[in-house]
Coordinates of C-alpha atoms and ligand atoms in Angstrom, one line a residue:
L27 CA 133.8 101.8 130.9
M28 CA 137.4 100.7 131.7
Y29 CA 138.0 101.2 135.0
G30 CA 134.4 100.6 136.5
H31 CA 133.5 104.0 138.2
G32 CA 132.5 107.2 136.3
L33 CA 135.0 109.4 138.8
L34 CA 138.3 106.7 138.7
L35 CA 140.2 108.9 136.4
P36 CA 143.7 108.7 136.1
I37 CA 145.9 112.1 136.1
A38 CA 148.6 113.2 134.8
D39 CA 151.6 113.0 137.3
I40 CA 153.1 116.1 135.9
D41 CA 155.6 116.4 139.0
H42 CA 157.6 113.0 137.6
T43 CA 157.0 112.9 134.2
D44 CA 159.8 113.3 131.2
F45 CA 157.1 113.5 128.1
M46 CA 153.9 115.5 128.6
L47 CA 151.5 115.2 125.4
I48 CA 148.6 118.1 125.5
L49 CA 146.0 117.4 123.6
G50 CA 143.0 120.1 123.4
G51 CA 144.0 121.7 126.9
N52 CA 145.3 125.1 127.6
P53 CA 146.2 124.6 131.5
L54 CA 147.9 128.0 131.4
A55 CA 144.3 129.3 130.9
S56 CA 142.4 126.6 132.6
N57 CA 144.7 125.8 135.9
G58 CA 144.4 122.6 134.3
S59 CA 141.2 120.0 134.3
I60 CA 140.8 116.7 135.4
M61 CA 144.6 117.8 136.5
T62 CA 144.0 120.4 139.3
V63 CA 147.3 121.8 139.1
P64 CA 148.3 125.1 140.9
D65 CA 150.8 127.1 138.9
V66 CA 150.8 124.6 135.8
E67 CA 153.3 126.8 134.1
K68 CA 156.1 126.3 136.7
R69 CA 155.3 122.4 136.6
L70 CA 155.8 122.1 132.8
K71 CA 158.8 124.3 132.5
A72 CA 159.7 121.4 135.4
I73 CA 159.5 118.8 133.2
Q74 CA 161.8 120.7 130.7
A75 CA 164.4 121.8 133.2
R76 CA 164.8 118.3 134.0
G77 CA 165.3 117.3 130.2
G78 CA 161.7 116.3 129.3
K79 CA 159.6 117.6 126.7
V80 CA 156.0 119.4 126.7
V81 CA 154.0 118.3 123.0
V82 CA 150.7 120.4 122.5
V83 CA 148.4 119.5 120.0
D84 CA 145.8 122.3 119.0
P85 CA 144.2 124.1 116.1
R86 CA 145.5 126.9 117.8
R87 CA 149.0 128.0 119.3
S88 CA 147.5 128.5 122.5
E89 CA 149.4 130.0 125.7
T90 CA 150.3 126.6 126.6
A91 CA 151.7 125.7 123.2
A92 CA 153.5 128.6 123.5
I93 CA 155.9 127.3 126.4
A94 CA 156.0 123.7 124.6
D95 CA 159.0 122.0 122.8
Q96 CA 156.3 121.5 120.0
H97 CA 153.2 122.4 119.1
L98 CA 151.3 120.3 116.2
F99 CA 148.2 122.1 114.4
I100 CA 145.3 119.9 114.2
R101 CA 142.1 120.0 112.2
P102 CA 139.0 120.4 114.9
G103 CA 137.8 117.2 115.4
G104 CA 140.6 115.1 114.0
D105 CA 141.9 114.3 117.1
A106 CA 140.5 110.2 117.3
A107 CA 142.1 109.8 113.8
F108 CA 145.1 111.4 115.1
L109 CA 145.3 109.3 118.3
F110 CA 144.1 106.0 116.2
G111 CA 147.7 106.9 114.2
L112 CA 149.7 107.1 117.4
L113 CA 148.4 103.9 118.6
H114 CA 148.9 102.1 115.5
T115 CA 152.1 103.2 115.0
L116 CA 153.1 101.9 118.6
F117 CA 151.8 98.5 118.2
A118 CA 153.1 98.6 114.2
E119 CA 156.8 99.6 115.2
G120 CA 156.8 97.2 118.7
L121 CA 157.1 100.3 120.8
T122 CA 154.5 98.8 123.5
R123 CA 155.5 98.1 127.2
D124 CA 153.9 95.4 129.3
S125 CA 151.8 96.9 132.1
H126 CA 151.6 95.6 135.9
L127 CA 147.8 95.4 135.5
A128 CA 145.3 93.0 134.6
V129 CA 144.1 93.7 131.3
D130 CA 141.3 92.2 129.1
G131 CA 140.4 92.9 125.5
L132 CA 144.1 94.3 124.4
E133 CA 144.0 91.8 121.6
D134 CA 140.5 92.9 120.3
V135 CA 142.2 96.9 120.2
R136 CA 144.8 95.7 118.3
A137 CA 142.8 94.1 115.7
A138 CA 140.3 96.9 115.7
V139 CA 143.1 99.5 115.0
S140 CA 145.0 97.3 112.4
E141 CA 144.0 99.4 109.1
M142 CA 144.4 102.9 111.2
T143 CA 147.5 103.8 110.0
A144 CA 149.2 107.0 110.1
D145 CA 148.8 107.5 106.8
A146 CA 145.1 106.7 106.5
M147 CA 144.8 109.1 109.4
S148 CA 146.7 111.8 108.3
P149 CA 144.2 113.3 105.9
R150 CA 141.5 113.2 108.6
C151 CA 143.4 115.1 110.8
G152 CA 145.3 117.5 108.9
V153 CA 148.7 116.2 110.7
P154 CA 151.4 114.8 108.4
A155 CA 152.0 110.9 108.8
E156 CA 155.8 111.2 109.4
Q157 CA 154.6 113.4 112.0
I158 CA 152.6 111.3 113.9
R159 CA 154.9 108.6 113.6
Q160 CA 157.8 110.2 114.8
L161 CA 155.4 111.4 118.1
A162 CA 154.7 107.9 119.2
R163 CA 158.3 107.2 118.6
D164 CA 159.3 110.2 121.0
F165 CA 156.5 109.2 123.2
A166 CA 157.8 105.8 123.5
A167 CA 161.1 106.2 123.6
A168 CA 160.6 108.4 127.2
E169 CA 161.4 106.6 130.3
R170 CA 157.8 108.2 131.8
G171 CA 155.5 109.6 129.7
V172 CA 151.7 110.9 129.6
C173 CA 149.2 111.9 127.4
Y174 CA 146.8 114.2 128.7
G175 CA 143.5 115.1 126.5
R176 CA 140.6 117.6 127.9
M177 CA 137.9 120.0 126.5
G178 CA 139.2 120.6 123.1
I179 CA 139.4 116.7 122.6
S180 CA 136.0 115.8 124.5
T181 CA 133.5 118.4 123.0
Q182 CA 133.7 116.6 119.2
A183 CA 132.1 114.1 117.7
F184 CA 134.6 111.7 118.4
G185 CA 134.9 112.8 121.9
T186 CA 134.5 109.5 123.7
L187 CA 136.6 107.7 121.4
C188 CA 139.4 110.2 121.4
H189 CA 139.4 109.5 125.7
W190 CA 139.4 106.2 125.0
L191 CA 142.1 106.5 123.2
V192 CA 144.3 108.7 125.3
Q193 CA 143.7 106.0 128.3
L194 CA 144.7 103.1 125.8
I195 CA 148.1 105.0 125.1
N196 CA 149.1 105.5 128.1
L197 CA 148.0 101.6 128.7
V198 CA 149.9 100.4 126.1
T199 CA 153.1 102.6 127.0
G200 CA 153.1 100.9 130.2
N201 CA 152.3 104.7 132.0
L202 CA 149.2 103.7 133.5
D203 CA 149.4 103.6 136.7
R204 CA 152.9 104.2 136.9
P205 CA 154.5 107.3 138.7
G206 CA 155.6 109.9 135.5
G207 CA 153.1 108.7 133.8
A208 CA 148.5 108.7 134.9
L209 CA 147.9 108.0 138.3
C210 CA 144.6 107.9 140.3
T211 CA 144.7 110.7 143.0
E212 CA 143.7 109.0 146.7
P213 CA 141.7 112.0 148.1
A214 CA 141.0 112.6 151.6
L215 CA 137.5 111.9 150.9
D216 CA 137.2 109.5 148.3
L217 CA 133.7 109.3 146.3
V218 CA 135.2 106.4 144.2
A219 CA 135.1 104.3 147.5
S220 CA 132.1 105.5 149.1
T221 CA 129.7 105.6 145.8
S222 CA 128.7 103.1 142.9
G223 CA 130.5 103.1 139.6
G224 CA 127.8 104.8 137.5
S225 CA 125.1 104.0 134.8
F226 CA 125.2 104.4 131.3
N227 CA 122.3 104.4 128.6
R228 CA 119.7 102.5 131.2
W229 CA 117.1 105.0 129.6
Q230 CA 117.0 107.7 127.2
S231 CA 115.6 110.8 126.6
R232 CA 112.0 111.4 125.5
V233 CA 112.2 113.4 121.9
S234 CA 115.9 112.3 120.7
Q235 CA 116.5 108.8 122.8
L236 CA 119.9 110.2 124.0
P237 CA 121.6 108.0 126.5
E238 CA 121.3 108.7 130.6
Y239 CA 124.5 109.0 132.3
G240 CA 125.0 108.9 136.2
G241 CA 120.7 110.3 135.8
E242 CA 121.8 112.8 133.7
L243 CA 120.9 113.6 130.3
P244 CA 123.2 115.3 127.5
V245 CA 122.1 119.2 127.5
S246 CA 121.4 119.1 124.3
A247 CA 118.3 117.6 124.9
L248 CA 117.2 120.5 127.1
A249 CA 115.4 122.4 124.9
E250 CA 113.6 120.2 122.8
E251 CA 112.1 118.3 125.9
M252 CA 110.5 121.8 126.7
L253 CA 109.8 122.8 122.7
T254 CA 108.1 119.2 122.1
P255 CA 104.7 118.5 123.1
G256 CA 103.4 115.2 124.3
E257 CA 103.5 113.2 127.5
G258 CA 106.6 114.1 129.3
Q259 CA 107.0 117.5 128.1
I260 CA 108.8 119.6 130.7
K261 CA 107.5 122.5 132.0
A262 CA 108.8 123.5 135.0
L263 CA 112.6 123.9 135.7
I264 CA 115.1 124.6 138.6
T265 CA 118.4 125.8 137.8
V266 CA 121.3 125.7 139.9
A267 CA 124.8 127.6 139.4
G268 CA 124.2 127.0 135.4
N269 CA 124.1 129.7 132.6
P270 CA 122.6 127.3 130.0
V271 CA 121.4 130.4 127.7
L272 CA 125.4 131.1 127.5
S273 CA 127.1 127.9 128.2
T274 CA 124.9 125.4 126.1
P275 CA 124.8 124.6 122.1
N276 CA 122.2 126.5 120.9
G277 CA 121.5 128.8 123.5
R278 CA 119.2 130.8 122.0
Q279 CA 116.7 128.1 121.5
L280 CA 116.8 127.4 125.0
D281 CA 116.2 131.1 125.8
T282 CA 113.2 130.6 123.9
A283 CA 112.1 127.6 125.6
L284 CA 112.6 129.1 129.0
E285 CA 110.2 131.7 127.9
G286 CA 107.3 129.1 127.7
L287 CA 107.9 127.6 130.7
E288 CA 105.1 127.4 133.1
F289 CA 107.2 127.6 136.1
M290 CA 110.8 128.1 136.9
V291 CA 113.2 128.4 140.2
S292 CA 116.8 129.5 140.1
V293 CA 119.1 129.5 142.5
D294 CA 122.3 131.8 141.7
L295 CA 124.0 135.3 142.9
Y296 CA 122.8 136.8 140.0
I297 CA 120.0 137.9 137.3
N298 CA 121.8 136.6 133.7
E299 CA 120.8 135.6 130.7
T300 CA 119.5 132.0 132.4
T301 CA 118.0 133.5 135.4
R302 CA 115.9 136.4 134.0
H303 CA 113.4 133.8 133.1
A304 CA 112.9 132.8 136.5
D305 CA 109.8 133.3 138.3
L306 CA 111.6 133.2 141.5
I307 CA 115.4 133.5 142.3
L308 CA 116.8 132.4 145.3
P309 CA 120.5 133.7 145.8
S310 CA 122.9 131.9 148.1
T311 CA 125.4 133.3 150.2
S312 CA 128.4 134.0 148.4
A313 CA 132.2 132.1 148.5
L314 CA 133.2 133.8 151.6
E315 CA 130.3 133.3 153.4
N316 CA 130.0 129.9 153.5
D317 CA 132.5 126.8 154.3
H318 CA 134.5 124.9 151.6
Y319 CA 135.9 121.6 151.3
D320 CA 136.4 120.3 147.3
T321 CA 135.1 117.3 147.1
T322 CA 135.1 117.6 143.4
F323 CA 139.0 119.0 142.3
N324 CA 140.6 117.4 145.2
M325 CA 140.1 114.1 143.3
F326 CA 141.8 115.0 140.5
A327 CA 144.9 116.9 142.1
V328 CA 148.2 116.0 140.9
R329 CA 149.4 115.6 144.5
N330 CA 147.1 114.4 147.4
V331 CA 146.0 117.1 149.3
T332 CA 143.1 118.4 151.9
R333 CA 141.6 121.5 153.0
F334 CA 138.9 123.0 154.7
N335 CA 137.9 126.4 154.8
R336 CA 135.8 128.1 156.8
A337 CA 133.8 131.0 156.3
I338 CA 135.7 133.9 156.4
L339 CA 132.5 136.3 156.6
A340 CA 129.7 136.1 158.6
K341 CA 126.2 135.1 156.8
P342 CA 124.2 137.9 156.5
E343 CA 120.8 138.3 158.4
G344 CA 118.6 136.0 156.6
A345 CA 120.5 134.9 154.1
L346 CA 120.8 131.0 153.5
H347 CA 123.6 129.0 151.9
D348 CA 123.0 126.7 148.8
W349 CA 122.8 123.5 151.0
E350 CA 120.1 125.6 153.2
I351 CA 118.1 126.2 150.2
F352 CA 118.1 122.8 148.8
V353 CA 117.1 121.1 152.0
G354 CA 114.4 123.8 152.1
L355 CA 113.1 123.0 149.0
A356 CA 112.9 119.0 149.8
Q357 CA 111.0 120.0 153.0
A358 CA 108.3 122.1 151.3
F359 CA 108.3 119.5 148.7
A360 CA 108.0 116.7 151.2
L361 CA 105.0 118.9 152.7
K362 CA 103.1 119.7 149.8
T363 CA 103.5 116.1 148.3
G364 CA 103.1 114.1 151.7
R365 CA 106.2 112.3 150.8
E366 CA 108.9 111.2 154.0
L367 CA 111.9 113.0 153.9
K368 CA 114.8 111.6 155.0
P369 CA 116.9 113.2 157.4
T370 CA 119.8 115.0 156.3
M371 CA 123.2 116.4 158.0
P372 CA 125.1 120.0 157.8
P373 CA 127.8 119.5 154.7
A374 CA 130.4 119.8 157.3
Q375 CA 129.7 117.0 159.1
M376 CA 129.4 114.8 156.2
V377 CA 132.9 115.9 155.2
D378 CA 133.9 114.9 158.8
R379 CA 132.6 111.5 158.6
G380 CA 133.8 111.0 154.9
L381 CA 137.7 112.5 156.2
R382 CA 137.5 109.7 159.0
A383 CA 135.9 107.2 156.8
G384 CA 139.0 107.6 154.1
L385 CA 142.2 106.2 153.5
Y386 CA 143.8 109.0 155.8
G387 CA 140.9 109.1 158.5
D388 CA 140.4 106.9 161.7
A389 CA 142.0 103.6 160.4
S390 CA 145.5 105.5 159.7
P391 CA 148.2 107.2 161.7
L392 CA 147.3 110.6 160.8
K393 CA 143.5 110.2 161.8
L394 CA 141.9 112.8 159.6
S395 CA 138.7 114.7 160.4
L396 CA 137.1 118.2 160.5
E397 CA 139.2 118.9 163.9
T398 CA 142.8 118.2 163.0
L399 CA 142.3 119.9 159.4
A400 CA 141.3 123.2 161.5
Q401 CA 144.8 123.0 162.4
Y402 CA 145.7 123.3 158.9
P403 CA 144.1 126.4 157.6
H404 CA 146.4 126.3 154.2
G405 CA 145.3 122.6 153.7
L406 CA 147.8 119.3 154.5
D407 CA 149.7 118.0 151.5
L408 CA 149.5 114.1 151.6
G409 CA 152.4 113.4 149.5
P410 CA 152.4 112.6 145.5
L411 CA 150.5 110.0 143.3
K412 CA 151.3 106.7 143.6
P413 CA 150.0 103.5 141.6
N414 CA 147.0 101.9 143.1
L415 CA 144.4 101.3 140.4
A416 CA 144.6 97.1 140.5
K417 CA 143.2 97.6 143.9
R418 CA 140.7 100.2 142.8
L419 CA 139.2 99.4 140.2
K420 CA 135.4 98.6 140.0
T421 CA 135.1 96.6 136.8
F422 CA 132.8 93.5 137.2
N423 CA 136.3 91.3 137.1
Q424 CA 138.6 93.9 138.7
R425 CA 140.5 93.8 135.0
V426 CA 140.8 96.9 133.1
Q427 CA 138.5 96.7 130.3
A428 CA 140.6 97.8 127.3
A429 CA 137.9 97.3 124.8
P430 CA 134.5 98.3 125.8
P431 CA 131.8 96.7 123.5
V432 CA 129.8 100.0 123.5
I433 CA 133.1 101.7 122.4
L434 CA 134.0 99.4 119.5
A435 CA 130.7 99.7 118.0
D436 CA 131.5 103.5 117.2
L437 CA 134.2 102.2 115.4
A438 CA 131.9 101.8 112.2
R439 CA 130.4 105.5 112.5
F440 CA 134.4 106.9 112.6
A441 CA 135.0 104.1 109.5
G442 CA 132.2 105.7 108.0
E443 CA 132.7 109.6 108.6
P444 CA 133.4 111.4 105.0
S445 CA 136.7 112.8 104.8
P446 CA 136.9 116.6 105.6
Q447 CA 136.2 119.4 102.8
A448 CA 138.7 121.8 102.1
G449 CA 137.8 125.6 101.9
G450 CA 135.2 126.0 105.0
L451 CA 135.9 127.7 108.0
M452 CA 135.6 125.8 111.9
L453 CA 135.0 127.7 115.0
I454 CA 136.9 126.6 117.8
G455 CA 136.4 127.8 121.5
R456 CA 138.9 129.6 124.0
R457 CA 139.4 130.4 127.4
H458 CA 140.7 133.4 129.4
V459 CA 142.7 133.0 133.2
R460 CA 140.5 135.8 134.6
S461 CA 137.2 134.5 132.9
N462 CA 134.8 131.5 134.3
N463 CA 132.5 130.3 131.7
S464 CA 130.0 132.7 131.3
W465 CA 130.7 134.6 135.0
M466 CA 133.2 136.8 136.6
H467 CA 132.2 139.4 134.2
N468 CA 130.4 142.0 136.5
F469 CA 133.8 142.6 138.3
H470 CA 135.7 145.3 136.8
R471 CA 139.0 144.3 138.0
L472 CA 138.6 140.7 136.4
V473 CA 137.0 142.3 132.8
K474 CA 139.6 145.3 132.5
G475 CA 142.4 145.4 130.0
K476 CA 142.9 144.3 126.3
P477 CA 139.4 143.4 125.0
R478 CA 139.7 139.0 125.0
H479 CA 136.1 138.9 123.1
Q480 CA 137.0 139.0 119.4
L481 CA 137.2 136.1 116.6
L482 CA 140.8 135.2 116.0
M483 CA 141.2 134.2 112.4
H484 CA 144.4 133.7 110.6
P485 CA 145.8 136.5 108.4
D486 CA 145.3 134.5 105.2
D487 CA 141.7 133.7 105.6
L488 CA 141.1 137.3 106.4
L489 CA 142.8 138.4 103.2
S490 CA 140.7 135.8 101.2
R491 CA 137.6 137.1 102.5
G492 CA 138.6 140.5 101.9
L493 CA 138.7 141.5 105.5
M494 CA 141.1 143.5 107.6
D495 CA 141.9 143.5 111.3
G496 CA 139.5 144.4 113.4
Q497 CA 136.6 145.0 111.5
R498 CA 133.2 143.8 112.4
V499 CA 132.2 140.8 110.7
R500 CA 129.3 138.3 110.8
V501 CA 129.6 134.7 111.9
S502 CA 127.2 132.4 110.8
S503 CA 126.1 128.7 111.2
R504 CA 123.5 126.2 111.0
V505 CA 121.7 127.7 113.9
G506 CA 122.7 131.1 114.0
V507 CA 124.2 134.6 113.0
I508 CA 126.3 137.0 115.5
E509 CA 128.4 139.8 114.8
V510 CA 131.5 140.5 116.3
E511 CA 135.3 142.3 115.8
V512 CA 137.8 139.9 114.1
M513 CA 141.4 139.8 114.9
G514 CA 143.8 138.9 112.7
S515 CA 146.2 136.1 114.9
I516 CA 149.1 134.0 113.5
E517 CA 148.0 131.9 116.4
M518 CA 145.7 130.1 114.5
M519 CA 145.5 127.3 112.2
P520 CA 144.4 128.5 108.5
G521 CA 140.8 127.6 108.4
V522 CA 140.1 127.8 112.1
V523 CA 138.3 130.4 114.1
S524 CA 138.6 130.9 117.7
L525 CA 135.4 132.7 119.6
P526 CA 135.3 132.5 123.7
H527 CA 132.1 131.3 124.8
G528 CA 130.2 132.7 128.2
W529 CA 130.0 136.3 126.4
G530 CA 127.2 138.1 124.9
H531 CA 125.5 139.8 128.4
G532 CA 123.8 142.7 126.6
R533 CA 120.1 141.2 126.3
P534 CA 117.3 143.0 127.9
G535 CA 116.5 142.0 131.6
V536 CA 120.5 141.0 132.4
R537 CA 120.9 143.0 135.7
M538 CA 124.9 142.9 135.7
D539 CA 125.7 147.0 134.7
I540 CA 129.5 146.0 134.4
A541 CA 129.0 142.3 132.5
T542 CA 126.7 144.1 130.3
A543 CA 128.6 146.8 129.1
Q544 CA 131.5 144.5 128.1
P545 CA 131.8 144.1 124.1
G546 CA 131.2 140.5 122.9
E547 CA 129.1 137.9 121.7
S548 CA 127.9 134.2 122.9
A549 CA 129.8 131.2 121.0
N550 CA 126.8 129.1 121.7
D551 CA 124.7 131.2 119.5
L552 CA 126.7 129.6 116.8
T553 CA 127.0 125.8 118.1
D554 CA 124.5 123.1 117.0
E555 CA 122.3 121.3 119.3
R556 CA 122.2 118.5 116.9
A557 CA 126.4 117.8 116.3
L558 CA 127.0 115.3 119.2
D559 CA 129.1 112.7 120.0
G560 CA 127.8 109.7 119.0
I561 CA 128.2 107.6 122.0
S562 CA 127.7 110.0 125.0
G563 CA 125.5 112.7 123.1
N564 CA 127.9 115.2 124.2
A565 CA 127.5 118.3 122.2
V566 CA 129.9 119.3 119.6
L567 CA 131.4 122.4 120.5
N568 CA 134.8 122.6 118.9
G569 CA 135.0 122.0 115.2
V570 CA 131.6 123.9 114.1
P571 CA 131.5 124.6 110.7
V572 CA 131.0 128.4 109.8
T573 CA 131.2 131.0 107.5
V574 CA 132.4 134.6 108.1
A575 CA 131.6 137.9 106.1
A576 CA 131.9 141.7 106.5
A577 CA 129.2 142.6 108.6
Ligands
MGD11 N1 140.3 130.8 134.0 C1 139.4 129.8 133.4 N2 139.6 128.8 134.5 C2 139.0 127.7 133.9 C3 137.4 127.6 133.2 C4 137.4 129.0 132.8 O1 136.3 129.3 132.0 N3 138.2 130.0 133.2 N4 136.9 126.5 132.9 C5 136.7 125.7 133.6 C6 136.1 124.6 133.3 S1 134.7 124.2 133.5 C7 136.9 123.4 132.4 S2 135.9 121.9 131.8 C8 138.6 123.4 132.1 C9 138.9 123.3 130.8 O2 140.0 123.4 130.8 P1 141.1 122.9 129.4 O3 140.1 121.8 129.1 O4 142.1 123.2 129.7 O5 139.9 124.1 128.1 P2 140.3 125.4 127.3 O6 141.0 126.4 128.0 O7 139.0 125.6 126.7 O8 141.2 124.5 126.5 C10 140.8 123.7 125.4 C11 141.7 123.8 124.2 O9 141.5 123.0 123.1 C12 141.7 123.4 121.6 N5 140.7 122.7 120.8 C13 139.6 123.2 120.3 N6 139.3 122.2 119.6 C14 140.0 121.6 119.5 C15 140.4 120.2 118.6 O10 139.2 119.7 117.8 N7 141.1 119.5 119.0 C16 142.3 119.8 119.8 N8 143.5 119.2 120.2 N9 142.4 120.8 120.5 C17 141.2 121.6 120.5 C18 141.6 125.0 122.1 O11 142.2 125.9 121.0 C19 142.1 125.0 123.3 O12 143.6 125.4 123.6 O13 138.7 124.6 132.8 C20 138.3 125.2 133.9 N10 139.1 126.2 134.4
MGD12 N1 130.8 126.8 123.3 C1 131.6 126.5 124.1 N2 130.6 126.3 125.1 C2 130.8 125.8 126.6 C3 132.0 125.4 127.0 C4 133.2 125.9 125.8 O1 134.4 125.5 125.9 N3 132.5 126.0 124.5 N4 132.4 124.6 128.1 C5 131.3 123.9 129.1 C6 131.9 123.8 129.9 S1 133.3 122.6 130.2 C7 131.0 123.9 131.2 S2 131.7 123.4 132.5 C8 129.9 124.5 131.0 C9 129.4 125.7 132.3 O2 128.6 126.2 132.1 P1 127.6 126.6 133.3 O3 127.7 126.2 134.9 O4 126.3 127.0 132.9 O5 128.1 128.1 133.1 P2 128.8 129.0 134.3 O6 128.9 130.5 133.6 O7 130.3 128.4 135.0 O8 127.7 129.4 135.4 C10 127.8 129.5 136.6 C11 126.7 130.4 137.4 O9 126.7 129.6 138.8 C12 126.5 131.4 139.4 N5 127.1 131.2 140.9 C13 128.4 131.2 141.1 N6 128.4 131.1 142.3 C14 127.8 130.4 143.2 C15 127.3 129.6 144.4 O10 128.2 130.1 144.8 N7 126.3 129.3 144.3 C16 124.9 129.3 143.3 N8 124.1 128.8 143.5 N9 125.5 130.1 142.1 C17 126.6 130.5 141.9 C18 126.7 132.5 138.2 O11 126.2 133.6 139.1 C19 126.2 131.5 137.2 O12 125.1 131.9 137.0 O13 129.8 125.6 129.8 C20 130.2 124.7 128.5 N10 130.0 125.2 127.4
MO13 MO1 133.8 122.3 132.3

């Protein structure tokens, strides 16, 4: 909406910034996200070593918060309020800096946030107003600063507003498209250049009228589209490299819905919580048996890099790569329906074409192609991020749109949101460096060691409920109940509990011996498919109201 393309995302220039403000991201566990960043710990410490500051805003003192110069606890879901308070302070105290970019709508933004003072926003986020104001001053005072927000601020009721505000804070402090601020990666294979910007809300889901984005619907709509009778009811499903029974809100409901399908195919390596429902599983080759070029994460990397990995192991007799399975399915479909099938080329050839057509390709001195990349098995560093947004904007008038109408229209919902009540508990998630969402749990070396499935809770919250560290507790939300061990932790903000997602493998029919022997339950047995971000329909996975009592 702001830059004209769904993949044109400014990345934190972590290697050159003097001030990194992180909200709802824990790169020490996740290796960064929308910031592909090897050895993030070294890079964050380098900011500090050159006299800069790292500030983390998170309801949990995460691994990243623990090495930051400053950590602010925030009430889950309070980030839009917090960011409004920051932006208001920047405007009110004259802390803004002009951008070299052509921008539309900044005056509309200024008017829209005129009432969102730090004082007004403080009760909604639980951060003292003076701390919000001081942070705005510190951020603006830095020669080069960047505000970075990730999962924790995406999957909440005002997630879209949060990311809009992150962009605006970088923009109005002059840090957008500037070294040490936020810069768009210039990848060797540039999907921004080669695809259209994307689409939003061209059509809506059948049952809940949730908006389409890029041809996809919010996953919260998936179960209801299967369970609600009528024309257009979903009766067959293909899953590809996904385990939605564990990864999507109210996973138990989806579990039930999958059971009722007429037909299901899964392209996956495991018989897990989702694929156990499939009539047919099509296993692909594993990572060491196929070639790899990362089209996605190279687009969001903190340096311009490129690498093509050839398969290390030979493909077993009769096995198929994922792409061969897709082509086979398409051919079968074409045969059955009499439709014509467009000819396709193997992925390596597509990558070669993309490289040649790109910035470092045939028209450049580097002349990148698959053949040249073969000489660099460890990849090629194409240099630091550089300003380029002005020429890459894909908005209708080639100007940054600071105030997209769809977003401004959501401000009324924000204003009408009731103030948070004290006393209840809110559930948030967490990631671990040796896990990846719901998988990699079937490999001993990745799951051994200290258990990490527990519900983390502040000792005061344990005490007030008469609970003890290590005890089994019953956690309930609107949609479900689980039982799990609780662990007292002063990392947690009082009133907030944390549980990782992707666990809970001990279900009938799951054929993963090591994973099913692991303790832990699925956080998505508690998350609510009806709690959504009003603009995107994205699920609220963080900040779920729960109660906790002895099991
Ligand atoms: N090892 C490993 N790496 C991964 C993954 C993995 O599972 N394991 N998953 C990959 C994927 S798919 C993604 S999308 C990325 C995600 O990468 P990140 O966005 O870094 O994700 P998390 O580690 O979940 O960090 C989210 C943080 O948000 C905090 N949080 C929760 N609620 C709120 C809130 O309301 N406000 C604020 N300010 N903070 C909140 C949590 O405490 C947590 O510290 O990681 C990727 N990398
Ligand atoms: N509560 C809560 N829920 C969350 C999140 C959260 O933070 N909190 N995070 C959300 C996020 S950001 C994401 S991205 C989703 C992820 O949700 P999913 O994508 O559904 O979860 P994964 O566990 O990553 O599923 C990967 C699947 O791919 C299979 N697989 C692995 N390699 C291959 C391969 O080479 N080929 C094929 N065909 N299959 C393969 C694995 O066996 C596994 O079944 O979860 C979301 N759910
Ligand atoms: Mo993700």
